[in-house]
């Protein structure tokens, strides 16, 4: 065993720790976390190559989508700012700046919610180091500046400034100066809101309510957008954003977007321009002050005050002591293979547990219900009159998220899976129970989507199309069920579509993750060429002929898998323990 | 009279209507190995959080090495090391990267940070796992790393919340030896553990907190004598001889905190036992 500096007394750290040292240390920490999260993998050899290939493929798919999500608002801001000035509608500038603020807020709040769920670096943990509050405030202000919301927001404002200058070069100085101040207004506003959210998001129930509100607002926005500005309106589609921009400029006069717009545009009245800039700066200072007050409470350890309250409340209730049973009846309490008609006790117990888990998971309910709202919206607008083609699309859309659950038979339980390995039960029964619950949910969602599309269809959907869709649905569900069960046993760690590369994972998991995505998308996308071919050949029953055998094969494969599940599980028992039982 | 390492006066912390810690007056002299005991939910972790500046008290004062923590929390934090309840490690760093970060945050220069990082990794037997992320460490390895991070800046007062939990026997022996050498060099260690044998073996002084209130404080010998006196008062004279014998910390602890809210023994009576257990 090594010795620490022999018998020497350790020297104390510097009495005055420089701000630069600590700021650089935190910046380095963030950098290493980013590097390690992005590039470091535990695998070697073939596993590493497979992981790298998966990473590249995922980036090829994801990055262009992310780029579009950034480029869209940025280009739009630049264009709208130019249009407002060039077309002599300066009042629209305030509306545009308000829109950028809302976009910033939406991305910021949602990013924070996602980050809380992924439990990333928690900057409030820095309070244990020897920092004074001022330095902590600076650190908290600068940590996380490179977030998607700040990047998108700042780029949108820069684009707006460029748009203004292109339209009127004389506004260059006020545009860039004022919008730089306005960027800080937004940064401190988001930080202020974020500081409150950090506290609230620590509560699971709040996260669920928040997710529901966000989903509702997204659905509501889409609904309003379509209802108020239908696609078939004369002169093309005027979106809700443009409608708002036409008339809301005056109401924004006493808000930060209004201050910023007037500070830029009041060229003829310099005093008013300066006054508006001062008002904008004062608002920024106000946001910064409220953020600082909030952080000071955190600095004093406010975050740590949650658990004892919860514990006190939890301990307040009285528990009823269960009836005792004599020792002799222990054998009778062991699980039986079957108790009369119905499911085996293990299956019933697991189903009950799954129901309890689902009942307490509001976010899952929201994620199941939200697509159904979109089905209604799309059915009334984009796909109105095309229900025959929309039916499979709607079903694919609503069940896609739920299908991912089929690949998480054990993964969703995390460490709790140990009880299945320790108890004297057949793991096949656990799989059956979990699959039953998943099937019920998927079938319920698919049935609802089917009913919605059929009800809202202007004319009855052709029988051939319905049969084809039904067989295709059975094929998709059974194929994913079979593969999901195999995957859950072979690589049981939780699979989340879109996050496969960010989570701690093994080569098997990564390889199977790619396979899952291919099967998920592939089995669903198969509907497209079959539908096109059916239409081209004028053969409405083609889909039924193709998907019938495929559905039968998938159902048979799942049946065979269940029959041999126990041996398969025993062969992979070590993997289950290694992947899921590590503390 | 020397300045105590830890000195609290009427320390109280409330969470809404719930009082987690009430009127705690602690005094830990410099150089003491101090054990802080209590049942689950007694207020140990809340007290440690207040003593280390992670949680503001509702009322009362805290002085660490003579510094008022409220007035100068940064200076206090500079002088203390902490292995907190949840270890508070950054899972996406390697152990080496984490120690470098902590060293820099405590103001150590690069050379000293690097030297101590290497020494600590060797000492804790973590040097062979340099490339491994902390998230992939075992629980015991994480405990050792948290302890290494707590001492890298050479703290004068060390707060340890269950430091040996999940640590293997060999490593635990090494860590205990290291802690005792720190005491010999003048450091003060404030330790909580549910393993009373460890506290009894390492600590010279002990305090017991129960339902947020300090119910006993003193050297082990004083506690043993106090327990003996209580026993004589409670029982018949014939038990007196027995109570004079040296009693274990576990017996003292159970005698002090082993009652429910009505004052009855908390241990389950035979008729209340789970009779169906074989």
PDB file of N, CA and C in Angstrom, chain A residues 1-7 9 11 13-15 17 21-22 25 28-29 32 36-37 40 42 121 125 127-132 300-301 304-305 308-309 312 321 324-327 330 502 504 582, chain B residues 13 15 18 49 54-56 67 72-75 77-78 88 90 92-94 97-98 101-102 104-108 115-116 119-120 122-123 125 131 133 135-136 153-154 174 178 181 185 272 275-276:
ATOM      1  N   UNK A   1       0.843  -1.199   0.000  1.00  0.00           N
ATOM      2  CA  UNK A   1       0.000   0.000   0.000  1.00  0.00           C
ATOM      3  C   UNK A   1       0.873   1.243   0.000  1.00  0.00           C
ATOM      4  N   UNK A   2       0.580   2.133  -0.858  1.00  0.00           N
ATOM      5  CA  UNK A   2       1.388   3.356  -0.948  1.00  0.00           C
ATOM      6  C   UNK A   2       1.154   4.228   0.272  1.00  0.00           C
ATOM      7  N   UNK A   3       2.079   5.109   0.513  1.00  0.00           N
ATOM      8  CA  UNK A   3       1.973   6.045   1.642  1.00  0.00           C
ATOM      9  C   UNK A   3       1.785   7.443   1.080  1.00  0.00           C
ATOM     10  N   UNK A   4       1.032   8.245   1.784  1.00  0.00           N
ATOM     11  CA  UNK A   4       0.788   9.608   1.319  1.00  0.00           C
ATOM     12  C   UNK A   4       1.837  10.539   1.879  1.00  0.00           C
ATOM     13  N   UNK A   5       2.781  10.942   1.051  1.00  0.00           N
ATOM     14  CA  UNK A   5       3.836  11.908   1.402  1.00  0.00           C
ATOM     15  C   UNK A   5       4.565  11.520   2.677  1.00  0.00           C
ATOM     16  N   UNK A   6       4.814  10.243   2.884  1.00  0.00           N
ATOM     17  CA  UNK A   6       5.507   9.791   4.073  1.00  0.00           C
ATOM     18  C   UNK A   6       4.866  10.331   5.315  1.00  0.00           C
ATOM     19  N   UNK A   7       5.628  10.924   6.181  1.00  0.00           N
ATOM     20  CA  UNK A   7       5.054  11.461   7.417  1.00  0.00           C
ATOM     21  C   UNK A   7       4.877  12.953   7.385  1.00  0.00           C
ATOM     22  N   UNK A   9       3.457  16.672   6.925  1.00  0.00           N
ATOM     23  CA  UNK A   9       2.164  17.337   7.102  1.00  0.00           C
ATOM     24  C   UNK A   9       1.728  17.904   5.757  1.00  0.00           C
ATOM     25  N   UNK A  11       0.414  20.285   2.969  1.00  0.00           N
ATOM     26  CA  UNK A  11       0.315  21.740   2.952  1.00  0.00           C
ATOM     27  C   UNK A  11      -1.115  22.151   2.642  1.00  0.00           C
ATOM     28  N   UNK A  13      -4.207  24.474   1.098  1.00  0.00           N
ATOM     29  CA  UNK A  13      -4.392  25.166  -0.163  1.00  0.00           C
ATOM     30  C   UNK A  13      -4.234  26.666   0.024  1.00  0.00           C
ATOM     31  N   UNK A  14      -4.105  27.355  -1.102  1.00  0.00           N
ATOM     32  CA  UNK A  14      -3.929  28.804  -1.045  1.00  0.00           C
ATOM     33  C   UNK A  14      -5.098  29.437  -0.308  1.00  0.00           C
ATOM     34  N   UNK A  15      -4.792  30.470   0.499  1.00  0.00           N
ATOM     35  CA  UNK A  15      -5.854  31.103   1.275  1.00  0.00           C
ATOM     36  C   UNK A  15      -6.824  31.831   0.353  1.00  0.00           C
ATOM     37  N   UNK A  17      -8.104  31.786  -3.195  1.00  0.00           N
ATOM     38  CA  UNK A  17      -8.127  31.030  -4.444  1.00  0.00           C
ATOM     39  C   UNK A  17      -8.575  31.974  -5.549  1.00  0.00           C
ATOM     40  N   UNK A  21      -8.631  30.469 -11.477  1.00  0.00           N
ATOM     41  CA  UNK A  21      -8.369  29.046 -11.232  1.00  0.00           C
ATOM     42  C   UNK A  21      -9.676  28.262 -11.192  1.00  0.00           C
ATOM     43  N   UNK A  22     -10.629  28.790 -10.434  1.00  0.00           N
ATOM     44  CA  UNK A  22     -11.877  28.049 -10.281  1.00  0.00           C
ATOM     45  C   UNK A  22     -12.718  28.077 -11.558  1.00  0.00           C
ATOM     46  N   UNK A  25     -11.192  25.659 -13.873  1.00  0.00           N
ATOM     47  CA  UNK A  25     -11.441  24.288 -13.410  1.00  0.00           C
ATOM     48  C   UNK A  25     -12.850  23.835 -13.808  1.00  0.00           C
ATOM     49  N   UNK A  28     -13.034  23.319 -17.531  1.00  0.00           N
ATOM     50  CA  UNK A  28     -12.369  22.055 -17.869  1.00  0.00           C
ATOM     51  C   UNK A  28     -13.252  20.863 -17.503  1.00  0.00           C
ATOM     52  N   UNK A  29     -13.908  20.963 -16.359  1.00  0.00           N
ATOM     53  CA  UNK A  29     -14.830  19.890 -15.938  1.00  0.00           C
ATOM     54  C   UNK A  29     -15.919  19.674 -16.998  1.00  0.00           C
ATOM     55  N   UNK A  32     -14.459  18.016 -20.083  1.00  0.00           N
ATOM     56  CA  UNK A  32     -14.169  16.588 -19.931  1.00  0.00           C
ATOM     57  C   UNK A  32     -15.470  15.774 -19.913  1.00  0.00           C
ATOM     58  N   UNK A  36     -15.987  12.922 -22.570  1.00  0.00           N
ATOM     59  CA  UNK A  36     -16.194  11.544 -22.108  1.00  0.00           C
ATOM     60  C   UNK A  36     -17.575  11.023 -22.496  1.00  0.00           C
ATOM     61  N   UNK A  37     -18.552  11.910 -22.494  1.00  0.00           N
ATOM     62  CA  UNK A  37     -19.900  11.469 -22.858  1.00  0.00           C
ATOM     63  C   UNK A  37     -20.002  11.192 -24.349  1.00  0.00           C
ATOM     64  N   UNK A  40     -15.947   8.499 -25.195  1.00  0.00           N
ATOM     65  CA  UNK A  40     -15.409   7.386 -24.426  1.00  0.00           C
ATOM     66  C   UNK A  40     -16.376   6.209 -24.421  1.00  0.00           C
ATOM     67  N   UNK A  42     -16.535   1.877 -23.495  1.00  0.00           N
ATOM     68  CA  UNK A  42     -15.823   0.820 -22.779  1.00  0.00           C
ATOM     69  C   UNK A  42     -15.367  -0.316 -23.695  1.00  0.00           C
ATOM     70  N   UNK A 121     -24.874  16.982 -15.351  1.00  0.00           N
ATOM     71  CA  UNK A 121     -24.129  17.734 -14.339  1.00  0.00           C
ATOM     72  C   UNK A 121     -25.038  18.736 -13.627  1.00  0.00           C
ATOM     73  N   UNK A 125     -24.239  21.594  -7.292  1.00  0.00           N
ATOM     74  CA  UNK A 125     -23.326  20.808  -6.448  1.00  0.00           C
ATOM     75  C   UNK A 125     -22.012  21.549  -6.200  1.00  0.00           C
ATOM     76  N   UNK A 127     -21.615  24.205  -4.696  1.00  0.00           N
ATOM     77  CA  UNK A 127     -21.599  24.985  -3.447  1.00  0.00           C
ATOM     78  C   UNK A 127     -20.749  24.322  -2.376  1.00  0.00           C
ATOM     79  N   UNK A 128     -20.359  23.061  -2.570  1.00  0.00           N
ATOM     80  CA  UNK A 128     -19.536  22.432  -1.528  1.00  0.00           C
ATOM     81  C   UNK A 128     -18.078  22.873  -1.600  1.00  0.00           C
ATOM     82  N   UNK A 129     -17.705  23.535  -2.690  1.00  0.00           N
ATOM     83  CA  UNK A 129     -16.328  24.004  -2.807  1.00  0.00           C
ATOM     84  C   UNK A 129     -16.199  25.408  -2.197  1.00  0.00           C
ATOM     85  N   UNK A 130     -14.973  25.780  -1.877  1.00  0.00           N
ATOM     86  CA  UNK A 130     -14.808  27.101  -1.237  1.00  0.00           C
ATOM     87  C   UNK A 130     -14.995  28.251  -2.213  1.00  0.00           C
ATOM     88  N   UNK A 131     -16.239  28.580  -2.448  1.00  0.00           N
ATOM     89  CA  UNK A 131     -16.589  29.680  -3.345  1.00  0.00           C
ATOM     90  C   UNK A 131     -17.334  30.736  -2.558  1.00  0.00           C
ATOM     91  N   UNK A 132     -17.085  31.989  -2.886  1.00  0.00           N
ATOM     92  CA  UNK A 132     -17.949  33.034  -2.345  1.00  0.00           C
ATOM     93  C   UNK A 132     -19.144  33.158  -3.276  1.00  0.00           C
ATOM     94  N   UNK A 300     -27.315  28.849  -0.019  1.00  0.00           N
ATOM     95  CA  UNK A 300     -27.454  28.545   1.404  1.00  0.00           C
ATOM     96  C   UNK A 300     -28.006  27.140   1.631  1.00  0.00           C
ATOM     97  N   UNK A 301     -28.137  26.371   0.567  1.00  0.00           N
ATOM     98  CA  UNK A 301     -28.508  24.975   0.742  1.00  0.00           C
ATOM     99  C   UNK A 301     -29.984  24.693   0.676  1.00  0.00           C
ATOM    100  N   UNK A 304     -31.274  21.230  -0.559  1.00  0.00           N
ATOM    101  CA  UNK A 304     -31.144  20.041   0.276  1.00  0.00           C
ATOM    102  C   UNK A 304     -32.299  19.905   1.244  1.00  0.00           C
ATOM    103  N   UNK A 305     -33.251  20.814   1.175  1.00  0.00           N
ATOM    104  CA  UNK A 305     -34.303  20.818   2.187  1.00  0.00           C
ATOM    105  C   UNK A 305     -35.493  19.958   1.815  1.00  0.00           C
ATOM    106  N   UNK A 308     -36.074  15.716   3.944  1.00  0.00           N
ATOM    107  CA  UNK A 308     -36.648  15.512   5.267  1.00  0.00           C
ATOM    108  C   UNK A 308     -38.147  15.783   5.317  1.00  0.00           C
ATOM    109  N   UNK A 309     -38.623  16.748   4.506  1.00  0.00           N
ATOM    110  CA  UNK A 309     -40.052  17.046   4.504  1.00  0.00           C
ATOM    111  C   UNK A 309     -40.820  15.851   3.971  1.00  0.00           C
ATOM    112  N   UNK A 312     -40.864  13.194   6.465  1.00  0.00           N
ATOM    113  CA  UNK A 312     -41.788  13.464   7.563  1.00  0.00           C
ATOM    114  C   UNK A 312     -43.216  13.155   7.161  1.00  0.00           C
ATOM    115  N   UNK A 321     -50.703  -3.590  10.164  1.00  0.00           N
ATOM    116  CA  UNK A 321     -49.846  -4.770  10.232  1.00  0.00           C
ATOM    117  C   UNK A 321     -50.532  -5.943   9.534  1.00  0.00           C
ATOM    118  N   UNK A 324     -50.359 -12.299  10.366  1.00  0.00           N
ATOM    119  CA  UNK A 324     -49.253 -13.250  10.391  1.00  0.00           C
ATOM    120  C   UNK A 324     -49.772 -14.636  10.070  1.00  0.00           C
ATOM    121  N   UNK A 325     -48.862 -15.414   9.542  1.00  0.00           N
ATOM    122  CA  UNK A 325     -49.212 -16.785   9.234  1.00  0.00           C
ATOM    123  C   UNK A 325     -48.229 -17.701   9.929  1.00  0.00           C
ATOM    124  N   UNK A 326     -48.626 -18.852  10.410  1.00  0.00           N
ATOM    125  CA  UNK A 326     -47.688 -19.738  11.062  1.00  0.00           C
ATOM    126  C   UNK A 326     -46.618 -20.224  10.093  1.00  0.00           C
ATOM    127  N   UNK A 327     -45.455 -20.581  10.687  1.00  0.00           N
ATOM    128  CA  UNK A 327     -44.315 -20.979   9.865  1.00  0.00           C
ATOM    129  C   UNK A 327     -44.634 -22.160   8.965  1.00  0.00           C
ATOM    130  N   UNK A 330     -45.417 -21.756   5.066  1.00  0.00           N
ATOM    131  CA  UNK A 330     -44.507 -21.122   4.117  1.00  0.00           C
ATOM    132  C   UNK A 330     -44.585 -21.792   2.757  1.00  0.00           C
ATOM    133  N   UNK A 502     -26.134   8.171 -26.076  1.00  0.00           N
ATOM    134  CA  UNK A 502     -25.766   9.025 -24.951  1.00  0.00           C
ATOM    135  C   UNK A 502     -25.681   8.259 -23.648  1.00  0.00           C
ATOM    136  N   UNK A 504     -24.821   5.042 -21.012  1.00  0.00           N
ATOM    137  CA  UNK A 504     -23.797   4.036 -20.769  1.00  0.00           C
ATOM    138  C   UNK A 504     -24.297   2.720 -21.348  1.00  0.00           C
ATOM    139  N   UNK A 582     -25.819  -4.112 -11.608  1.00  0.00           N
ATOM    140  CA  UNK A 582     -24.641  -3.380 -11.142  1.00  0.00           C
ATOM    141  C   UNK A 582     -25.092  -2.134 -10.402  1.00  0.00           C
TER     142      UNK A 582
ATOM    143  N   UNK B  13     -32.671  23.293  12.682  1.00  0.00           N
ATOM    144  CA  UNK B  13     -33.081  23.351  11.283  1.00  0.00           C
ATOM    145  C   UNK B  13     -34.501  22.813  11.151  1.00  0.00           C
ATOM    146  N   UNK B  15     -37.802  22.199   8.423  1.00  0.00           N
ATOM    147  CA  UNK B  15     -38.287  22.110   7.046  1.00  0.00           C
ATOM    148  C   UNK B  15     -39.805  22.233   7.119  1.00  0.00           C
ATOM    149  N   UNK B  18     -41.698  20.563  10.059  1.00  0.00           N
ATOM    150  CA  UNK B  18     -40.896  19.464  10.576  1.00  0.00           C
ATOM    151  C   UNK B  18     -39.551  19.980  11.094  1.00  0.00           C
ATOM    152  N   UNK B  49     -24.619  18.497   6.967  1.00  0.00           N
ATOM    153  CA  UNK B  49     -24.796  19.476   5.880  1.00  0.00           C
ATOM    154  C   UNK B  49     -24.678  20.898   6.411  1.00  0.00           C
ATOM    155  N   UNK B  54     -23.380  23.355   3.564  1.00  0.00           N
ATOM    156  CA  UNK B  54     -24.269  22.993   2.456  1.00  0.00           C
ATOM    157  C   UNK B  54     -25.719  23.318   2.758  1.00  0.00           C
ATOM    158  N   UNK B  55     -26.001  23.624   3.981  1.00  0.00           N
ATOM    159  CA  UNK B  55     -27.387  23.896   4.386  1.00  0.00           C
ATOM    160  C   UNK B  55     -27.370  24.954   5.485  1.00  0.00           C
ATOM    161  N   UNK B  56     -28.157  25.995   5.278  1.00  0.00           N
ATOM    162  CA  UNK B  56     -28.183  27.062   6.281  1.00  0.00           C
ATOM    163  C   UNK B  56     -29.060  26.655   7.460  1.00  0.00           C
ATOM    164  N   UNK B  67     -14.014  30.026  12.959  1.00  0.00           N
ATOM    165  CA  UNK B  67     -14.639  30.863  11.919  1.00  0.00           C
ATOM    166  C   UNK B  67     -16.152  30.652  11.952  1.00  0.00           C
ATOM    167  N   UNK B  72     -18.302  33.470   6.944  1.00  0.00           N
ATOM    168  CA  UNK B  72     -17.171  33.175   6.065  1.00  0.00           C
ATOM    169  C   UNK B  72     -17.209  31.719   5.616  1.00  0.00           C
ATOM    170  N   UNK B  73     -18.239  31.396   4.892  1.00  0.00           N
ATOM    171  CA  UNK B  73     -18.405  29.986   4.511  1.00  0.00           C
ATOM    172  C   UNK B  73     -17.294  29.522   3.572  1.00  0.00           C
ATOM    173  N   UNK B  74     -16.802  30.418   2.698  1.00  0.00           N
ATOM    174  CA  UNK B  74     -15.752  30.002   1.762  1.00  0.00           C
ATOM    175  C   UNK B  74     -14.491  29.591   2.515  1.00  0.00           C
ATOM    176  N   UNK B  75     -14.130  30.355   3.537  1.00  0.00           N
ATOM    177  CA  UNK B  75     -12.923  30.047   4.305  1.00  0.00           C
ATOM    178  C   UNK B  75     -13.106  28.728   5.064  1.00  0.00           C
ATOM    179  N   UNK B  77     -15.089  26.254   4.179  1.00  0.00           N
ATOM    180  CA  UNK B  77     -15.058  25.148   3.207  1.00  0.00           C
ATOM    181  C   UNK B  77     -13.626  24.836   2.772  1.00  0.00           C
ATOM    182  N   UNK B  78     -12.801  25.841   2.744  1.00  0.00           N
ATOM    183  CA  UNK B  78     -11.403  25.637   2.371  1.00  0.00           C
ATOM    184  C   UNK B  78     -10.675  24.770   3.396  1.00  0.00           C
ATOM    185  N   UNK B  88     -21.537  12.638  -4.208  1.00  0.00           N
ATOM    186  CA  UNK B  88     -21.478  13.818  -5.082  1.00  0.00           C
ATOM    187  C   UNK B  88     -20.325  13.768  -6.071  1.00  0.00           C
ATOM    188  N   UNK B  90     -18.831  13.182 -10.071  1.00  0.00           N
ATOM    189  CA  UNK B  90     -19.274  13.432 -11.437  1.00  0.00           C
ATOM    190  C   UNK B  90     -19.018  12.167 -12.256  1.00  0.00           C
ATOM    191  N   UNK B  92     -19.326  11.184 -15.225  1.00  0.00           N
ATOM    192  CA  UNK B  92     -18.764  11.181 -16.572  1.00  0.00           C
ATOM    193  C   UNK B  92     -17.303  11.604 -16.612  1.00  0.00           C
ATOM    194  N   UNK B  93     -16.654  11.628 -15.441  1.00  0.00           N
ATOM    195  CA  UNK B  93     -15.209  11.874 -15.399  1.00  0.00           C
ATOM    196  C   UNK B  93     -14.525  10.581 -14.993  1.00  0.00           C
ATOM    197  N   UNK B  94     -13.216  10.479 -15.273  1.00  0.00           N
ATOM    198  CA  UNK B  94     -12.435   9.393 -14.699  1.00  0.00           C
ATOM    199  C   UNK B  94     -12.039   9.828 -13.286  1.00  0.00           C
ATOM    200  N   UNK B  97      -9.355  12.496 -13.459  1.00  0.00           N
ATOM    201  CA  UNK B  97      -9.877  13.808 -13.866  1.00  0.00           C
ATOM    202  C   UNK B  97     -10.626  14.457 -12.706  1.00  0.00           C
ATOM    203  N   UNK B  98     -11.357  13.660 -11.970  1.00  0.00           N
ATOM    204  CA  UNK B  98     -12.137  14.216 -10.868  1.00  0.00           C
ATOM    205  C   UNK B  98     -11.223  14.790  -9.787  1.00  0.00           C
ATOM    206  N   UNK B 101      -9.766  18.048 -10.855  1.00  0.00           N
ATOM    207  CA  UNK B 101     -10.769  19.123 -10.780  1.00  0.00           C
ATOM    208  C   UNK B 101     -10.918  19.598  -9.337  1.00  0.00           C
ATOM    209  N   UNK B 102     -11.054  18.642  -8.413  1.00  0.00           N
ATOM    210  CA  UNK B 102     -11.260  19.021  -7.011  1.00  0.00           C
ATOM    211  C   UNK B 102     -10.039  19.784  -6.491  1.00  0.00           C
ATOM    212  N   UNK B 104      -7.942  21.640  -8.110  1.00  0.00           N
ATOM    213  CA  UNK B 104      -7.923  22.996  -8.657  1.00  0.00           C
ATOM    214  C   UNK B 104      -8.999  23.867  -7.996  1.00  0.00           C
ATOM    215  N   UNK B 105     -10.151  23.276  -7.726  1.00  0.00           N
ATOM    216  CA  UNK B 105     -11.223  24.052  -7.083  1.00  0.00           C
ATOM    217  C   UNK B 105     -10.823  24.491  -5.685  1.00  0.00           C
ATOM    218  N   UNK B 106      -9.961  23.700  -5.030  1.00  0.00           N
ATOM    219  CA  UNK B 106      -9.496  24.091  -3.694  1.00  0.00           C
ATOM    220  C   UNK B 106      -8.246  24.967  -3.771  1.00  0.00           C
ATOM    221  N   UNK B 107      -7.864  25.353  -4.962  1.00  0.00           N
ATOM    222  CA  UNK B 107      -6.780  26.312  -5.110  1.00  0.00           C
ATOM    223  C   UNK B 107      -5.392  25.724  -5.091  1.00  0.00           C
ATOM    224  N   UNK B 108      -5.254  24.407  -5.211  1.00  0.00           N
ATOM    225  CA  UNK B 108      -3.916  23.823  -5.288  1.00  0.00           C
ATOM    226  C   UNK B 108      -3.312  24.149  -6.646  1.00  0.00           C
ATOM    227  N   UNK B 115       0.616  15.824  -8.336  1.00  0.00           N
ATOM    228  CA  UNK B 115       1.355  14.919  -7.444  1.00  0.00           C
ATOM    229  C   UNK B 115       0.401  14.214  -6.484  1.00  0.00           C
ATOM    230  N   UNK B 116      -0.502  14.978  -5.882  1.00  0.00           N
ATOM    231  CA  UNK B 116      -1.418  14.380  -4.899  1.00  0.00           C
ATOM    232  C   UNK B 116      -2.424  13.447  -5.583  1.00  0.00           C
ATOM    233  N   UNK B 119      -0.624  10.216  -6.062  1.00  0.00           N
ATOM    234  CA  UNK B 119      -0.420   9.548  -4.767  1.00  0.00           C
ATOM    235  C   UNK B 119      -1.726   8.948  -4.252  1.00  0.00           C
ATOM    236  N   UNK B 120      -2.783   9.724  -4.344  1.00  0.00           N
ATOM    237  CA  UNK B 120      -4.074   9.246  -3.824  1.00  0.00           C
ATOM    238  C   UNK B 120      -4.609   8.067  -4.633  1.00  0.00           C
ATOM    239  N   UNK B 122      -2.837   5.888  -6.209  1.00  0.00           N
ATOM    240  CA  UNK B 122      -2.031   4.725  -5.810  1.00  0.00           C
ATOM    241  C   UNK B 122      -2.487   4.225  -4.440  1.00  0.00           C
ATOM    242  N   UNK B 123      -2.631   5.159  -3.527  1.00  0.00           N
ATOM    243  CA  UNK B 123      -2.967   4.809  -2.141  1.00  0.00           C
ATOM    244  C   UNK B 123      -4.328   4.104  -2.064  1.00  0.00           C
ATOM    245  N   UNK B 125      -5.670   2.392  -4.361  1.00  0.00           N
ATOM    246  CA  UNK B 125      -5.713   1.259  -5.292  1.00  0.00           C
ATOM    247  C   UNK B 125      -6.635   1.521  -6.472  1.00  0.00           C
ATOM    248  N   UNK B 131      -8.517   4.861 -16.839  1.00  0.00           N
ATOM    249  CA  UNK B 131      -9.356   5.194 -17.997  1.00  0.00           C
ATOM    250  C   UNK B 131     -10.852   4.967 -17.720  1.00  0.00           C
ATOM    251  N   UNK B 133     -14.518   5.378 -16.311  1.00  0.00           N
ATOM    252  CA  UNK B 133     -15.371   6.474 -15.835  1.00  0.00           C
ATOM    253  C   UNK B 133     -15.890   6.149 -14.435  1.00  0.00           C
ATOM    254  N   UNK B 135     -18.746   6.484 -13.278  1.00  0.00           N
ATOM    255  CA  UNK B 135     -20.041   5.816 -13.336  1.00  0.00           C
ATOM    256  C   UNK B 135     -19.893   4.295 -13.449  1.00  0.00           C
ATOM    257  N   UNK B 136     -18.727   3.853 -13.942  1.00  0.00           N
ATOM    258  CA  UNK B 136     -18.473   2.421 -14.067  1.00  0.00           C
ATOM    259  C   UNK B 136     -17.746   1.849 -12.853  1.00  0.00           C
ATOM    260  N   UNK B 153      -6.860  18.355  -0.516  1.00  0.00           N
ATOM    261  CA  UNK B 153      -6.371  19.698  -0.182  1.00  0.00           C
ATOM    262  C   UNK B 153      -5.839  19.772   1.243  1.00  0.00           C
ATOM    263  N   UNK B 154      -5.710  18.611   1.903  1.00  0.00           N
ATOM    264  CA  UNK B 154      -5.167  18.606   3.259  1.00  0.00           C
ATOM    265  C   UNK B 154      -6.049  19.332   4.246  1.00  0.00           C
ATOM    266  N   UNK B 174      -6.914   0.053   5.491  1.00  0.00           N
ATOM    267  CA  UNK B 174      -5.978   1.095   5.036  1.00  0.00           C
ATOM    268  C   UNK B 174      -6.525   2.484   5.333  1.00  0.00           C
ATOM    269  N   UNK B 178      -5.087   5.474   7.662  1.00  0.00           N
ATOM    270  CA  UNK B 178      -4.837   6.822   7.142  1.00  0.00           C
ATOM    271  C   UNK B 178      -5.508   7.872   8.024  1.00  0.00           C
ATOM    272  N   UNK B 181      -3.643   8.375  11.210  1.00  0.00           N
ATOM    273  CA  UNK B 181      -2.426   9.171  11.024  1.00  0.00           C
ATOM    274  C   UNK B 181      -2.777  10.651  10.892  1.00  0.00           C
ATOM    275  N   UNK B 185      -1.527  13.788  13.260  1.00  0.00           N
ATOM    276  CA  UNK B 185      -0.915  15.025  12.746  1.00  0.00           C
ATOM    277  C   UNK B 185      -1.721  16.258  13.131  1.00  0.00           C
ATOM    278  N   UNK B 272     -44.585 -10.070  19.345  1.00  0.00           N
ATOM    279  CA  UNK B 272     -44.809  -9.275  18.136  1.00  0.00           C
ATOM    280  C   UNK B 272     -43.954  -9.758  16.963  1.00  0.00           C
ATOM    281  N   UNK B 275     -44.006 -14.533  13.419  1.00  0.00           N
ATOM    282  CA  UNK B 275     -44.015 -15.931  13.831  1.00  0.00           C
ATOM    283  C   UNK B 275     -43.949 -16.914  12.671  1.00  0.00           C
ATOM    284  N   UNK B 276     -44.276 -16.411  11.470  1.00  0.00           N
ATOM    285  CA  UNK B 276     -44.251 -17.323  10.334  1.00  0.00           C
ATOM    286  C   UNK B 276     -42.846 -17.523   9.777  1.00  0.00           C
TER     287      UNK B 276
END
